Every structure is written in structure tokens, then in C-alpha cells.
Amino acid sequence: MTNPLGKSALKVLLGLVFVVSAVLKLFDMDKFEIYIYSYHFFSLNVSFMVARLAIILELVLGIGLISHCLHKLMWWGSIAMLTGYSLLLIYAMYLGRTDSCHCFGDFLQLDPKQSLVKNGVLMLLFLPIYRMESWKTPFRWLILCLTVMVSTIAVFVISPPDNLTSNSDPEQNLQTELFNEMLNASPLDTLNLRKGKQVICFLSTSCEYCQMAAQKLSLMQQFYGFPKENITYLFMGNEEDIAKFYEESGSAQYRNVLYPDVVRLLKAIDGNFPVIVFLEDGEVVHEYGFRNMNEAEIQAFMVI
């Protein structure tokens, strides 16, 4: 491509792809965080930050490409980012993963192979614009600094990380007296839930946050070797929806109970889903919702 106007249009198009990708990730942040955490390169809290830094980088590169400022820096930064994502995708394929990489959030579901092809096409499209000249504005470094600052503020305001926003002493939703009554009555009384360390999750099959909480817990159980038989999912819904819940959440299969008394279940958790209860010898040790799951506490509990 030798037409300068055509190269400029291509460069703006590539910048828009990056901006759109970043925005779609931002509005699908919870799932993007879990996707990063699922590789266990980082702790859950660090994964919150890595997810946001990845989005900020895409925004800065996208805006930089569109503005035509600091061309070589933006070009090499874009190639480096695409290469890094591609290496992660190759690793995902090595692990046998086929789940969405969330490169366009939930809007476009691409498995690692499809996303790797997409990255390859993008890198090829970057080749014709390599020799383009930057706009010689005297404010180019100021523009870069402002872009980084505005992108960072926007990302953290729109989606603040859970570890910075959840209260250190969160409101307790579990009604302990009613919960103990449930443990002593059918169908829970035969499950030996008062012996040793147990995790009981109050979940609704139609709740998206329940699915993500289950995925987080499932990852931690696998990372820290907690016995699968000591985790119980207590569902509100029906058997058909439970199968769909497992499929959509990506959670491992645990003992599940379809609780028959919906009114009692809702009263026990004050109508809030999800609620995850950690028991040791029948005593409540920790209680979490989706937002305030504390990995350090959970790890200490799960290591047996």
C-alpha cells in the first residue's frame, strides 16, 4: 500500500480496533479478570490490576494510532502487545483450553485458535504502515501523557477493582440461626456438613454473579488442592438449569443440592446471591459474596 491516504485510513482503523477491544473488555471486566486469574500467573488481587493495565495499554495504543503521534513508539508497542497476547494464546492451546479469550469481551466469542488468527491478521496489517511519519506536533509527549492519565482514570472510575472498593468489614447476609436449622434438617442433615472444613455456596441458577463466584471458587479449589467432596452447591432453580449453570460458569462439578424450600433458603441469606460460607466443625469461619472473596483467607482455609 503506497497511497498515503490509504495508509492513514488503515492506521486509524487499526487504532479503532484497539479502542473497541479495550472498551468491550472494560464492560466485561469481571469475566476478563477471572480469565487472567485462571492461568494463576498472578494472585486474584494482582489479576484485578493486570486486567486494567491491559485495557489501559490498548486504549493508549489505539488513541495513539488514531492521532498519528509518536508513530514508531505506537507501532512497536502494538506489535509487542499482539505478540504478548499471541504467546498467551499459544500457551492456552498447549493447555488444551477452548474457552473464549475475552479479547472483545462477551460481544464476540473467540477461542484461542481463532484469536491467534485474528492477531496474525492484525500484525500483517501493521506492516504497510511501518514507514509512516508521525505528525510533528510539539505537544506529542504531552498528548501521550494526557492519554495515559485520562485512560487510567476512566478505567478505574468505570470499573474500580473489588479489592479497593469492598469493605474491610462487609455486611453479613447469612442468618446464622436459620442456617444452622437448615443444616440440621432434610436434605442437608445427611451430608455431614458439620464435620471438618466445608464450603457451602448459596447459588441461583439464573444469577450471572453466582456463575462467576462459582468459577472463582472452582479455580481456588484446584489451585490449592481442597477436597472436591467438601464443597456443596446449594441451588435455587431446577435440575435442567443446574446443568446449564455448570456449562456456562466453567465451574468444576461439586456435590449439588436443589433445596426444596425456596422461602427458607432466601431468608437464610437475606435474599442476596451468591453467598459462600466456609465452615469448620460446624462453625462459620468466613462468609463472602462475589465482590469480597479474599484469596489469602480462602487459601489459608483450603490448605489442609
XYZ file of C-alpha atoms in Angstrom, residues 34 37-38 44 198-203 209-228 230-235 245-246 249-255 274-279 286-290 293-295 297-299 301-302:
64
model
C -11.281 -14.226 36.070
C -6.626 -15.230 37.132
C -7.405 -18.658 35.634
C -6.612 -12.567 42.371
C -16.735 -27.484 54.437
C -17.701 -24.876 51.840
C -21.405 -24.280 51.200
C -22.414 -21.990 48.341
C -25.889 -20.461 48.089
C -26.451 -20.043 44.358
C -22.635 -13.321 39.555
C -23.283 -16.763 41.041
C -21.686 -18.285 37.948
C -18.610 -16.080 38.251
C -18.328 -16.693 42.002
C -18.505 -20.434 41.337
C -15.759 -20.118 38.732
C -13.515 -18.202 41.153
C -14.093 -20.761 43.905
C -13.525 -23.649 41.499
C -10.183 -22.171 40.405
C -9.078 -21.707 44.012
C -10.091 -25.274 44.873
C -7.953 -26.557 42.016
C -5.019 -24.246 42.791
C -4.881 -25.133 46.487
C -5.923 -28.780 46.406
C -9.008 -28.515 48.608
C -11.075 -31.757 48.523
C -13.882 -31.554 45.962
C -16.026 -30.820 50.832
C -17.742 -28.275 48.570
C -21.523 -28.188 48.267
C -23.533 -26.033 45.881
C -26.963 -25.223 47.314
C -29.155 -24.226 44.387
C -25.153 -23.386 35.235
C -22.123 -25.694 35.217
C -19.841 -20.966 34.611
C -16.966 -23.293 33.758
C -17.024 -24.463 37.378
C -15.861 -27.943 38.330
C -18.629 -30.354 39.270
C -19.296 -30.463 43.006
C -21.970 -32.032 45.159
C -24.303 -15.536 45.896
C -23.311 -16.307 49.481
C -20.323 -18.589 50.092
C -19.953 -19.964 53.604
C -16.778 -21.569 54.975
C -17.441 -23.910 57.900
C -15.796 -16.902 56.603
C -18.704 -15.609 54.578
C -18.320 -13.992 51.157
C -20.309 -12.608 48.277
C -18.924 -12.284 44.756
C -13.819 -13.007 48.138
C -10.475 -12.848 49.965
C -7.990 -15.179 48.303
C -8.125 -16.142 53.694
C -9.546 -18.764 51.372
C -6.095 -20.187 50.611
C -8.627 -22.252 54.862
C -8.208 -24.597 51.891
